[in-house]
XYZ file of N, CA and C in Angstrom:
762
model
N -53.553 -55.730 -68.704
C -53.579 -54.287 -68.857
C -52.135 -53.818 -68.891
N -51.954 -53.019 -70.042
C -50.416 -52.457 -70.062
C -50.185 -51.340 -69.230
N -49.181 -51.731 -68.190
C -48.606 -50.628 -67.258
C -47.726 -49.678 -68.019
N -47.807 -48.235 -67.300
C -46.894 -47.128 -68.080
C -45.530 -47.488 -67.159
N -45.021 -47.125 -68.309
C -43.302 -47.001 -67.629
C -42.980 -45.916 -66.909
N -42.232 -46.269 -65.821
C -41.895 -45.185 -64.722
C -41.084 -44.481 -64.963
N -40.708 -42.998 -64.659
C -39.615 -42.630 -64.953
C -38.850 -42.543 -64.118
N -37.657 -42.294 -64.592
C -36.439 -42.226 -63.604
C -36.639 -40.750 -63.389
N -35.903 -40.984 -61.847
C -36.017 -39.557 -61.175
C -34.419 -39.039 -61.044
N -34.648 -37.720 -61.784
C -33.761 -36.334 -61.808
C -33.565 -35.990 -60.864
N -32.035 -35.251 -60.690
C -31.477 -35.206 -59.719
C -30.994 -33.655 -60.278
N -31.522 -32.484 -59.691
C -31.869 -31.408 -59.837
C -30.492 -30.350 -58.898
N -29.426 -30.479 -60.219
C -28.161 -29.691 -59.801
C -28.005 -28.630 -59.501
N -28.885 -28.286 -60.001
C -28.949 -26.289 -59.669
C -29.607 -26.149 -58.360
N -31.138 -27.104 -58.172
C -31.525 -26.693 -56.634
C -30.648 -27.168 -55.340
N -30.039 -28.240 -55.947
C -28.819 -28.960 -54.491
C -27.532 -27.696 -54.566
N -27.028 -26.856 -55.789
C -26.516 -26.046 -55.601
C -26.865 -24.647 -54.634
N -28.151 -24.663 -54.920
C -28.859 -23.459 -54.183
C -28.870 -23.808 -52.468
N -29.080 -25.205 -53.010
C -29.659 -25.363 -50.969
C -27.680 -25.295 -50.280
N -27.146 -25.542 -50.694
C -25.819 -25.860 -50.141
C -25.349 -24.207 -50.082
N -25.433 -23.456 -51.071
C -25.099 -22.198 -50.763
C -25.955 -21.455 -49.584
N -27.382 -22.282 -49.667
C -27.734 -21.356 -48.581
C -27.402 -21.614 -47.178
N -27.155 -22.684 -46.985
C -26.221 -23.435 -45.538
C -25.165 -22.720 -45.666
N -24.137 -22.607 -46.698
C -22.859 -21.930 -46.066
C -23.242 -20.198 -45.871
N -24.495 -19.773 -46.963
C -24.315 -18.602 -45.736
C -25.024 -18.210 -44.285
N -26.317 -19.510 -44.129
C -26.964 -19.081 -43.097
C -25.527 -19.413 -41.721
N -24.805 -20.833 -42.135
C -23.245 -21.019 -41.330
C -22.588 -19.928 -41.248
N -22.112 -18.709 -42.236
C -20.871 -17.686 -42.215
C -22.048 -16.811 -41.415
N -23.135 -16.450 -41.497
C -23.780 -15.618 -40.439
C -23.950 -15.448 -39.140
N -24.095 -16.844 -38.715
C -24.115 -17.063 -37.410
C -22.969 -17.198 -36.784
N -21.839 -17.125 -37.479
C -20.106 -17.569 -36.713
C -20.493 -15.612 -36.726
N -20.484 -15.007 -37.959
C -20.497 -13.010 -37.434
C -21.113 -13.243 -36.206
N -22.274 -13.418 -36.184
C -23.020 -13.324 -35.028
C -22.518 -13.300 -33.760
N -21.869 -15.091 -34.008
C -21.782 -15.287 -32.460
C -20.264 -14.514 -32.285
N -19.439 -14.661 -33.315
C -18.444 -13.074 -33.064
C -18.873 -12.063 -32.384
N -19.650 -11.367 -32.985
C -20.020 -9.905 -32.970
C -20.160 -9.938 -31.264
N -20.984 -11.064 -30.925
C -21.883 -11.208 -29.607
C -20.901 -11.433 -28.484
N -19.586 -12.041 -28.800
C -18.515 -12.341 -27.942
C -18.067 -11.180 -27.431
N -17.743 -10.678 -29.218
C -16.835 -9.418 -28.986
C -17.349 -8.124 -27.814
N -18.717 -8.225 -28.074
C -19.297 -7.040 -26.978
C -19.796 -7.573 -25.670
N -19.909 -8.767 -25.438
C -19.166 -9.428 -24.125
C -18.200 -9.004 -23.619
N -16.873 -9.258 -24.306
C -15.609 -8.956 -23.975
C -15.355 -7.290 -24.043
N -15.900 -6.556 -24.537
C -15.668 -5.212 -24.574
C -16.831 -4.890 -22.641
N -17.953 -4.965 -22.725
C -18.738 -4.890 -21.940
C -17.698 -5.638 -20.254
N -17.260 -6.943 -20.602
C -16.717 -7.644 -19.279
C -15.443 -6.922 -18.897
N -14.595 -6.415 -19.856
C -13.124 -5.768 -19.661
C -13.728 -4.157 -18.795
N -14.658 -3.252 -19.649
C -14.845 -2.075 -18.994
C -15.242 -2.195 -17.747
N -16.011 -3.180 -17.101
C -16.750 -3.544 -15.875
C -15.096 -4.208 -14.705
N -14.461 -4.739 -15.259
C -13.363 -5.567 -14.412
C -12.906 -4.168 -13.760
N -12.744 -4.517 -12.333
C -12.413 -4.023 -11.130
C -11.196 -4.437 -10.644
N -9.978 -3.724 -10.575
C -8.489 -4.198 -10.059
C -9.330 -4.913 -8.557
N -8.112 -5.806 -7.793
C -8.149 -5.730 -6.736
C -7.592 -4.729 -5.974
N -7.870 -5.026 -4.339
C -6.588 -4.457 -3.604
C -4.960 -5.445 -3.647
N -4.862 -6.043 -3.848
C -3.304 -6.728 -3.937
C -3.192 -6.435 -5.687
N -3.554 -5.663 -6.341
C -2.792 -5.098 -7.258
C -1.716 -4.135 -7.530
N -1.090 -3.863 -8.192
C -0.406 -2.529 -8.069
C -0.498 -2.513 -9.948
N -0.600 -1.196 -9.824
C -0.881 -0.641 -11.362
C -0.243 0.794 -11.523
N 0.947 1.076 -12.668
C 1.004 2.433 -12.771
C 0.550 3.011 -13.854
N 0.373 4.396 -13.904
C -0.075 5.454 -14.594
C 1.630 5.759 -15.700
N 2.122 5.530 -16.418
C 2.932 5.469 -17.363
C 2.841 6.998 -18.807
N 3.735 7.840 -17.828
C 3.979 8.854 -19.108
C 5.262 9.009 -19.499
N 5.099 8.808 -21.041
C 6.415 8.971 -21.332
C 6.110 9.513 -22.903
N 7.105 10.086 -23.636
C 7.508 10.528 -24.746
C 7.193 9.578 -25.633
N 6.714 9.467 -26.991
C 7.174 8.565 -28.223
C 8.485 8.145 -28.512
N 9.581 9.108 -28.072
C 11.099 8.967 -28.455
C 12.062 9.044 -27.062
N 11.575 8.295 -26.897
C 11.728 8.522 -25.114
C 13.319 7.657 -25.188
N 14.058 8.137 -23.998
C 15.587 7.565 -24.512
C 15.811 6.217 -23.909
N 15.886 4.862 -24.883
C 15.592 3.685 -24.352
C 17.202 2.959 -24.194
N 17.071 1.916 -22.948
C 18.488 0.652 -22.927
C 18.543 0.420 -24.627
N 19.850 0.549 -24.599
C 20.465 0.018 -25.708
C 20.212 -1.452 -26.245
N 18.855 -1.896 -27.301
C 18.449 -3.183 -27.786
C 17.656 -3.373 -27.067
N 16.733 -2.990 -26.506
C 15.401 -2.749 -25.455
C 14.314 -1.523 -26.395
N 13.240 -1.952 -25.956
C 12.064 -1.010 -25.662
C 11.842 -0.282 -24.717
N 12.875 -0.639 -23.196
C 12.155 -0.068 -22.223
C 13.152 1.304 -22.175
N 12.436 2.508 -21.545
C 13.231 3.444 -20.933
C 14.751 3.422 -20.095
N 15.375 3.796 -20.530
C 16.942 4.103 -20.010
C 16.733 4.675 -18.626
N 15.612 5.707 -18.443
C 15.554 6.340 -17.068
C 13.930 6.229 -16.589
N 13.225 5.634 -15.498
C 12.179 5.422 -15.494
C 12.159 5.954 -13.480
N 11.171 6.804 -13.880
C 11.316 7.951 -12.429
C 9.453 7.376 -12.075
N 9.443 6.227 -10.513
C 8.154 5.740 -10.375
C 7.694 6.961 -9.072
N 6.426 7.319 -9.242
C 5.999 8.299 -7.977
C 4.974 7.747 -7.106
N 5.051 7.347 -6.102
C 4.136 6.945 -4.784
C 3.156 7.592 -4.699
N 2.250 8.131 -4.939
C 1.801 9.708 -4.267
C 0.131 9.495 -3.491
N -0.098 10.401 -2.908
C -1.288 10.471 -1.744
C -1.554 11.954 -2.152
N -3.165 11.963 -3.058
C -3.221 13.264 -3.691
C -3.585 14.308 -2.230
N -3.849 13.554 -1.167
C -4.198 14.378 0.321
C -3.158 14.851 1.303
N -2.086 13.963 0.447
C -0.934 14.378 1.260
C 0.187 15.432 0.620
N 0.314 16.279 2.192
C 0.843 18.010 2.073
C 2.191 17.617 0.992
N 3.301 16.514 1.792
C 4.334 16.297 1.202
C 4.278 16.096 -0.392
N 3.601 15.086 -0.627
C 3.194 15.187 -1.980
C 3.072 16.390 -3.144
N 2.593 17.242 -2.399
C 1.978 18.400 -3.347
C 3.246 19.395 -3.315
N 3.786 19.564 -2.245
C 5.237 20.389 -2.212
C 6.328 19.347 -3.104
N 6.274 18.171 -3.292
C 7.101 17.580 -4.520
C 6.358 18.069 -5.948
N 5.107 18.233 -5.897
C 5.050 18.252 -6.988
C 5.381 19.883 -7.485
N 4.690 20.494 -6.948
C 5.157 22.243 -7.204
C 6.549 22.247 -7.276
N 7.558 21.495 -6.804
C 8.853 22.060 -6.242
C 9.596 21.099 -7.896
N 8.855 19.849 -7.607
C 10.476 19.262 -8.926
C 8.818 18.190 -10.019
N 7.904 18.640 -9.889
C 6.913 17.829 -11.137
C 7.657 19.194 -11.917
N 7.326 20.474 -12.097
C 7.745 21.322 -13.421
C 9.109 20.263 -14.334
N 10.052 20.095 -13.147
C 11.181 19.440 -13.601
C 10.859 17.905 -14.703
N 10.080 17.226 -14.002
C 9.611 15.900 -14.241
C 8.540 15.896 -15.437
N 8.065 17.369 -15.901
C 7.350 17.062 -16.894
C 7.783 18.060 -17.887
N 8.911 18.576 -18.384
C 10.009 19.019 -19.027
C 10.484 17.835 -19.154
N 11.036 16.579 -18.554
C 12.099 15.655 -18.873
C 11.164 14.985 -19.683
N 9.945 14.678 -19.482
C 8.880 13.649 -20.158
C 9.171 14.102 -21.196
N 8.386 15.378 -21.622
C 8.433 16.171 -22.892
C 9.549 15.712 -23.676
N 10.914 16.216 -23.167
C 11.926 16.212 -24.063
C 12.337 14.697 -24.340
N 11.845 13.676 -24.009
C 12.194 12.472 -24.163
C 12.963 11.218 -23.047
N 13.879 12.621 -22.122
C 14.751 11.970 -21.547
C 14.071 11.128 -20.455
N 13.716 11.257 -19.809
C 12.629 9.710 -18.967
C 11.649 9.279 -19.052
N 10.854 8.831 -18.491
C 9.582 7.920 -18.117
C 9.219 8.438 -17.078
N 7.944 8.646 -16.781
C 7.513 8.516 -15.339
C 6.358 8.124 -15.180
N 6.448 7.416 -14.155
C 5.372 5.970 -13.538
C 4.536 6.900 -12.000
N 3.467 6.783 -12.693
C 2.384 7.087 -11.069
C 1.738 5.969 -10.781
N 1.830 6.418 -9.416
C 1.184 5.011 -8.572
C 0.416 5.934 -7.554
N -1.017 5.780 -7.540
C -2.115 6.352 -6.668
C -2.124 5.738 -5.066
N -1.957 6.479 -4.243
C -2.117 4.991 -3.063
C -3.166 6.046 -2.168
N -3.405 5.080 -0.949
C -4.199 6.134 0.235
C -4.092 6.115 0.956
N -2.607 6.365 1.961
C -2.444 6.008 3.342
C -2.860 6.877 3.745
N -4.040 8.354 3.294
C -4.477 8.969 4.284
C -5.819 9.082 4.669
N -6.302 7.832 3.614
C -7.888 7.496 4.192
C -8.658 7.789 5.539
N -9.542 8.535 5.638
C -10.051 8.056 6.739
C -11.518 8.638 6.938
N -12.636 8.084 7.617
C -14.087 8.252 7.796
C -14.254 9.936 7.586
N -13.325 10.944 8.681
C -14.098 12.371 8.503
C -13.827 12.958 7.190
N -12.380 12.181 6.761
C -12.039 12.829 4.919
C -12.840 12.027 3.717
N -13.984 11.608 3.632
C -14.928 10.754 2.889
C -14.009 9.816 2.524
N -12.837 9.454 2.643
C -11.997 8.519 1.510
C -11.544 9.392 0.116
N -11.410 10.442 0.684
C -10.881 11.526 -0.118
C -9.886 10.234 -1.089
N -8.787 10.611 -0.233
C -7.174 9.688 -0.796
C -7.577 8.768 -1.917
N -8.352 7.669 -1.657
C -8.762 6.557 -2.750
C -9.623 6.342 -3.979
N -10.273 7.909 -3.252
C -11.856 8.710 -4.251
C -10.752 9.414 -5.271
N -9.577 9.996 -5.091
C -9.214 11.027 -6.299
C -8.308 9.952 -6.828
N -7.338 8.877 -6.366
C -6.823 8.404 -6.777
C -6.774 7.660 -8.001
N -8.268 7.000 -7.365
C -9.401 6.032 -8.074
C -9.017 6.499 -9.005
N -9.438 8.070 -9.091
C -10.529 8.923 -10.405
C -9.391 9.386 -11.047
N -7.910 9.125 -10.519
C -6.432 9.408 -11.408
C -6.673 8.483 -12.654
N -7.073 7.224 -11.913
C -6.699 5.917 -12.885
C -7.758 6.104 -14.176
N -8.704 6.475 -13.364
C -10.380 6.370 -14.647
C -9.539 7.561 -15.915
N -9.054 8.439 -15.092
C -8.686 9.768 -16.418
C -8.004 9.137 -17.300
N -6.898 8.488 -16.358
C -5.435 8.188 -17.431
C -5.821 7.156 -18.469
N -6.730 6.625 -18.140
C -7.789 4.967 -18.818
C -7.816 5.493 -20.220
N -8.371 7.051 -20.235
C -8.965 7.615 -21.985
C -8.030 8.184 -22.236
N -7.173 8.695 -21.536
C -6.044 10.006 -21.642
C -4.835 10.079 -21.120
N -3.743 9.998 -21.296
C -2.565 10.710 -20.378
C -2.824 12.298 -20.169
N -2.666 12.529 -21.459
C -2.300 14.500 -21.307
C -3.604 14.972 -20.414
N -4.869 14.064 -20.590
C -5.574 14.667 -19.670
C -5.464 14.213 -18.121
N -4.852 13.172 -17.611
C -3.991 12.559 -16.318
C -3.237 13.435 -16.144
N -2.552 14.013 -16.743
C -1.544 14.978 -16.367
C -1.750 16.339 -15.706
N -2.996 16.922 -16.318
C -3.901 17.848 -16.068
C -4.498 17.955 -15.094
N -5.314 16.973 -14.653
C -5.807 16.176 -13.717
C -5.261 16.418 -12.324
N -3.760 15.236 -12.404
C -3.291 15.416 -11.975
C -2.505 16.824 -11.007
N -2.129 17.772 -12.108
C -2.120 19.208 -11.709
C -2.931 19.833 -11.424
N -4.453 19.651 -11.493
C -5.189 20.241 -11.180
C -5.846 19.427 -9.476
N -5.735 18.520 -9.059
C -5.684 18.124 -7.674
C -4.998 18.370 -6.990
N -3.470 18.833 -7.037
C -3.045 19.117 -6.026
C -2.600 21.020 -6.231
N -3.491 21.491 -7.540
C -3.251 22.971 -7.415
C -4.781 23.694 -6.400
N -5.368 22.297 -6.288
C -6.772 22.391 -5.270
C -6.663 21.613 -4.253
N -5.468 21.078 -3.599
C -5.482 19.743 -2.858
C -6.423 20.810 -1.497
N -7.318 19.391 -1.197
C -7.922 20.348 0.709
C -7.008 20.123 1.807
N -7.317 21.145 2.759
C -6.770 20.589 4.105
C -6.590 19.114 4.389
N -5.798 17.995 5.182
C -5.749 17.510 5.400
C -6.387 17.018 6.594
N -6.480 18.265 7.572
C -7.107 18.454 8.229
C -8.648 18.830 8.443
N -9.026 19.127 7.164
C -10.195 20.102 6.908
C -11.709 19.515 7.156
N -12.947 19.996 6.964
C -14.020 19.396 6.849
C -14.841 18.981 5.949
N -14.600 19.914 4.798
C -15.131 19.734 3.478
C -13.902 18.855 2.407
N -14.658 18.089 1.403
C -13.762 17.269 0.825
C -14.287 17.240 -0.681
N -13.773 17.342 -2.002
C -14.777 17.458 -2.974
C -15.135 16.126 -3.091
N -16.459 15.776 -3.334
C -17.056 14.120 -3.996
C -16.973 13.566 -5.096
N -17.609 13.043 -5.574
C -17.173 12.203 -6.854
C -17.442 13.603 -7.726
N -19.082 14.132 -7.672
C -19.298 14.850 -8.466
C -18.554 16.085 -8.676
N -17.759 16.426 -8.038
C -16.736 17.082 -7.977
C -15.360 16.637 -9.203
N -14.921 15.585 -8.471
C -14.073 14.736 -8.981
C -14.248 14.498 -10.313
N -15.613 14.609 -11.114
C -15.845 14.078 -12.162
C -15.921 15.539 -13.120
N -16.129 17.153 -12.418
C -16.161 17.839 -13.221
C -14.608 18.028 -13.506
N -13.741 18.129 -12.906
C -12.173 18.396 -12.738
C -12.008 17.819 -13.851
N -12.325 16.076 -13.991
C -11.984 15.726 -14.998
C -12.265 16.127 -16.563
N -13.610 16.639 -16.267
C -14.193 16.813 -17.843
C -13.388 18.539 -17.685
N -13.004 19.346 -16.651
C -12.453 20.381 -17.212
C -11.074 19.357 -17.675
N -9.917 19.085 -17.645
C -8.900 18.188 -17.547
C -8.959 17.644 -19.106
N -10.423 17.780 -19.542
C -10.275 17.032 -21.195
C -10.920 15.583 -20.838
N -11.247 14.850 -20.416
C -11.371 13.397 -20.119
C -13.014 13.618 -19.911
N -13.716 12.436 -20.872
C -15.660 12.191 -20.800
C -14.991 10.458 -20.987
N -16.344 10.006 -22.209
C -16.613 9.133 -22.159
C -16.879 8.156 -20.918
N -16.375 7.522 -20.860
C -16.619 6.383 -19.563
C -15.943 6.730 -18.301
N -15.564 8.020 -18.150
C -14.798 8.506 -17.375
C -15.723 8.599 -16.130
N -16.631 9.404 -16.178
C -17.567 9.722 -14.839
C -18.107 8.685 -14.446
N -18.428 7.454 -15.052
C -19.198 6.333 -14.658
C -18.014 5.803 -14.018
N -16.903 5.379 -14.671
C -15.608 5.039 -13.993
C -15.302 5.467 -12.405
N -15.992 7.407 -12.324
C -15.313 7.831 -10.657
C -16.475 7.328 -9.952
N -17.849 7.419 -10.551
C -18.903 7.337 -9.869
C -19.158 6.028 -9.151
N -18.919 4.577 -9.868
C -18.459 3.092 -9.503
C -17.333 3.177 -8.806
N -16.354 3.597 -8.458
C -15.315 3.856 -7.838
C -14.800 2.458 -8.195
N -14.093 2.759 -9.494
C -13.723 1.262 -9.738
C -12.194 0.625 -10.074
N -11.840 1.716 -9.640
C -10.042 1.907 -8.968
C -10.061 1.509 -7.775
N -11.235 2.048 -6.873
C -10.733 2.333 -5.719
C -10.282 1.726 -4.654
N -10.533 0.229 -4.579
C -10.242 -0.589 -3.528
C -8.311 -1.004 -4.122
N -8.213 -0.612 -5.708
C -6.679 -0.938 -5.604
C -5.867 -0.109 -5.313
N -6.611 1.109 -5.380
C -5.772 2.539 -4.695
C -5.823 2.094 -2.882
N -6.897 1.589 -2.235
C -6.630 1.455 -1.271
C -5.609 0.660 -0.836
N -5.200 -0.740 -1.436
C -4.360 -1.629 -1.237
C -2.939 -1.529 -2.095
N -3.018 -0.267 -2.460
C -1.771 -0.386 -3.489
C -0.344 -0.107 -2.722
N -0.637 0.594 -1.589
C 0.415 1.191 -0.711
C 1.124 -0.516 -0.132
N 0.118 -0.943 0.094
C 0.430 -2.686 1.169
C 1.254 -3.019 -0.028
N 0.409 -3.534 -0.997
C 0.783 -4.450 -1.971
C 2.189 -4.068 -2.819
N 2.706 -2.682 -2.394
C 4.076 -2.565 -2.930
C 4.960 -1.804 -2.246
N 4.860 -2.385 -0.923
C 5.316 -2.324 0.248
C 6.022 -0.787 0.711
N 4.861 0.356 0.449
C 4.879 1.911 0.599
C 3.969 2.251 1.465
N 5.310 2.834 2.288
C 4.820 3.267 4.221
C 4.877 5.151 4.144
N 5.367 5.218 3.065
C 5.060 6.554 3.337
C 4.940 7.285 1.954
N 4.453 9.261 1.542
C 4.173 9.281 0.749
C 5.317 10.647 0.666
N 5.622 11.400 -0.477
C 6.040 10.267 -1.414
C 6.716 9.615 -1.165
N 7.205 8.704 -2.025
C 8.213 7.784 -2.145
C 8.682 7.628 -3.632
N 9.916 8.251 -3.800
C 10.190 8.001 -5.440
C 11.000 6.868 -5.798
N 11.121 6.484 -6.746
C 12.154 5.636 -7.424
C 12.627 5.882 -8.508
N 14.152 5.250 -8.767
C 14.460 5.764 -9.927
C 15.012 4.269 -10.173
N 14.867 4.124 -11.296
C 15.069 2.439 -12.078
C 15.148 1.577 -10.719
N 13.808 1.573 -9.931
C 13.521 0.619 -8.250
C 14.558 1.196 -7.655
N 15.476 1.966 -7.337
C 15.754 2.361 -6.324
C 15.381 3.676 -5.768
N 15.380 3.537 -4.311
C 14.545 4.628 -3.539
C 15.835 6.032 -3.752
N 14.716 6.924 -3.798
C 15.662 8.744 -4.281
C 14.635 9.556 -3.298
N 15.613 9.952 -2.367
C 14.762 10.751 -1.503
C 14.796 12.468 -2.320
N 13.919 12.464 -2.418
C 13.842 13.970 -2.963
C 14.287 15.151 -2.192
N 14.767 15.942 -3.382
C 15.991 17.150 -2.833
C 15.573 18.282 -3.899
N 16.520 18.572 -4.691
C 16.413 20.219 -5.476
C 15.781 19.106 -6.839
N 15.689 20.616 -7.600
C 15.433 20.056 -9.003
C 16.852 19.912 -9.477
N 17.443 20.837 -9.699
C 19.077 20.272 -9.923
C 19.647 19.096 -9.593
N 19.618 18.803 -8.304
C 19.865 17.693 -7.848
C 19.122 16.537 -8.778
N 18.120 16.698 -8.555
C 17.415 15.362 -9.501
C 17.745 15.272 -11.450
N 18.145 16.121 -11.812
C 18.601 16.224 -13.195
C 19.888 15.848 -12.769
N 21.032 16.209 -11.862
C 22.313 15.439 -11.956
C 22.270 14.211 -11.664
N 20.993 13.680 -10.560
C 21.017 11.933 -10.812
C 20.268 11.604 -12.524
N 19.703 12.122 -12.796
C 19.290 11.609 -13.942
C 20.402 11.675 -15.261
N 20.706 12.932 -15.104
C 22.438 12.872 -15.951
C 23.356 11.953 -15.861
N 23.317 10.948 -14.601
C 24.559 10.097 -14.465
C 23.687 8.840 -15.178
N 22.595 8.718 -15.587
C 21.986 7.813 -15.824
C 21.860 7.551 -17.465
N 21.477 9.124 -17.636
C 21.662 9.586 -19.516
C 21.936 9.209 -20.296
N 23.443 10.537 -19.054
C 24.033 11.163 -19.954
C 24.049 12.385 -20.067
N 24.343 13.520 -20.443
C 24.123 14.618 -21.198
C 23.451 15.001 -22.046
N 22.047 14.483 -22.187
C 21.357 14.594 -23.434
C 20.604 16.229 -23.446
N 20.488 16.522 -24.503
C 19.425 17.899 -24.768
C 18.760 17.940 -24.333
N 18.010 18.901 -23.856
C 16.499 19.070 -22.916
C 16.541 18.823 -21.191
N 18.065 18.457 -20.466
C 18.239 17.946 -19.659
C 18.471 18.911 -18.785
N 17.646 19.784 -18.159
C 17.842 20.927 -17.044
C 16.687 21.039 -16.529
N 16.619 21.533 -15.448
C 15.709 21.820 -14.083
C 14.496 22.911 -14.325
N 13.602 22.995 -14.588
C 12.562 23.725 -14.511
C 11.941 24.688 -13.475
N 12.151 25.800 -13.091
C 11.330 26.851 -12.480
C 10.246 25.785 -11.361
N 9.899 26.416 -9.934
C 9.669 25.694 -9.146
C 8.306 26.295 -9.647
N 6.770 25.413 -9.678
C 5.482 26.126 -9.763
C 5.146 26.880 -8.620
N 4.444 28.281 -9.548
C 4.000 29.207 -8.385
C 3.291 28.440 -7.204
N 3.697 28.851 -5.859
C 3.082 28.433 -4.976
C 1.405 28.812 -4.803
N 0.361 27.886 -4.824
C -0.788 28.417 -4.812
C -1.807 27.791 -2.777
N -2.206 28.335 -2.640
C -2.381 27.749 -1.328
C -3.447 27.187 -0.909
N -3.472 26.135 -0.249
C -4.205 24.676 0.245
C -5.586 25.077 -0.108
N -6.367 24.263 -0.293
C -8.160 24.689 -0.592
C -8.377 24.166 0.758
């Protein structure tokens, strides 16, 4: 009986083309994927990270054209502030020479560095000190100009030190949204997720009392506003914009 002849088997270029394209894109999909999936990991794990207490972290305002060391990035004059938003001293620096300190920002001629601390913590003041401090850091996180605000607006309300009433977070959190500052801001005061480095920030950069200024790390005990523009003049220079600002109206303790 005559057998049929077999045929040879075709080797089908267009479908091995098809299947290979579809591997490299089901491959380029899943690398987006597992991108995409990292990336909001890492966005999700960074917003959640909590300083310690042996951190120290500052709040950094300065100008775009800010007057820098010659062949450097960094500031020529960099003015760091200690501060305890509960403490009296504090708030009489700031009424008396911040007008000064945020005229110099403006005009370019320094830097200035905040540092939140809480040496005046304690059980009958809820943790006032570490609660607003905290909630300095959460503002400045979305905003400076609204840190700044903020800022002026805590100690143009600072409470008794002595007192019984203390504002709370929810407090803390409207200041901010008047101040300009939302987004992740209120969840930020409400987690209090500054707050254990505001508590340890005083230890960890060895500040016994409040304020405490510095000017390029060395300690400047505060005096006039004049005074502080002629140390900053020897530092300069003579530059434009370089004079003393009107002391803020005195407004009195909440």
């Amino acid at each position: 009986m005559a057998t049929k002849p077999k045929k040879n088997a075709k080797y089908d270029l267009k479908a091995a083309d098809r299947k290979r394209n579809l591997l490299v894109q089901v491959g380029l999909t899943s690398v987006v994927v597992i991108f995409a999936v990292a990336l909001v990991l890492y966005i999700v794990m960074s917003a959640d990270e909590q300083p310690t207490a042996g951190e120290t972290q500052s709040i950094r305002v300065a100008s775009a054209s800010v007057i820098k060391k010659e062949g450097t990035d960094e500031p020529k004059a960099v003015v760091s502030m200690y501060e305890d938003f509960l403490c009296p001293a504090c708030r009489n620096f700031e009424m008396q020479i911040g007008p000064t300190i945020n005229k110099l920002v403006d005009a370019g001629v320094i830097a200035a560095d905040y540092y939140m601390v809480s040496i005046l913590d304690r059980p009958q003041n809820q943790n006032y000190s570490s609660r607003s401090g905290g909630a300095g850091y959460c503002v400045a996180e979305e905003s400076n100009d609204a840190f700044r605000r903020f800022h002026a607006a805590l100690y143009s309300q600072q409470p008794s030190e002595t007192g019984t009433s203390f504002p709370d977070n929810a407090r803390l959190v409207e200041l901010a949204r008047q101040a300009g500052a939302a987004g992740t801001v209120p969840e930020c005061i409400t987690k209090g997720r500054f707050v254990d480095m505001v508590k340890g920030q005083a230890a960890a950069a060895g500040i016994k009392a409040t304020p405490t200024i510095k000017i390029n790390g060395e300690d400047y005990q505060p005096s006039t506003a004049d005074e502080f523009v002629t140390k900053i003049r020897s530092i300069v220079g003579d530059v434009p914009g370089l004079e003393a600002a009107p002391a803020a109206a005195p407004a009195p303790a909440s």
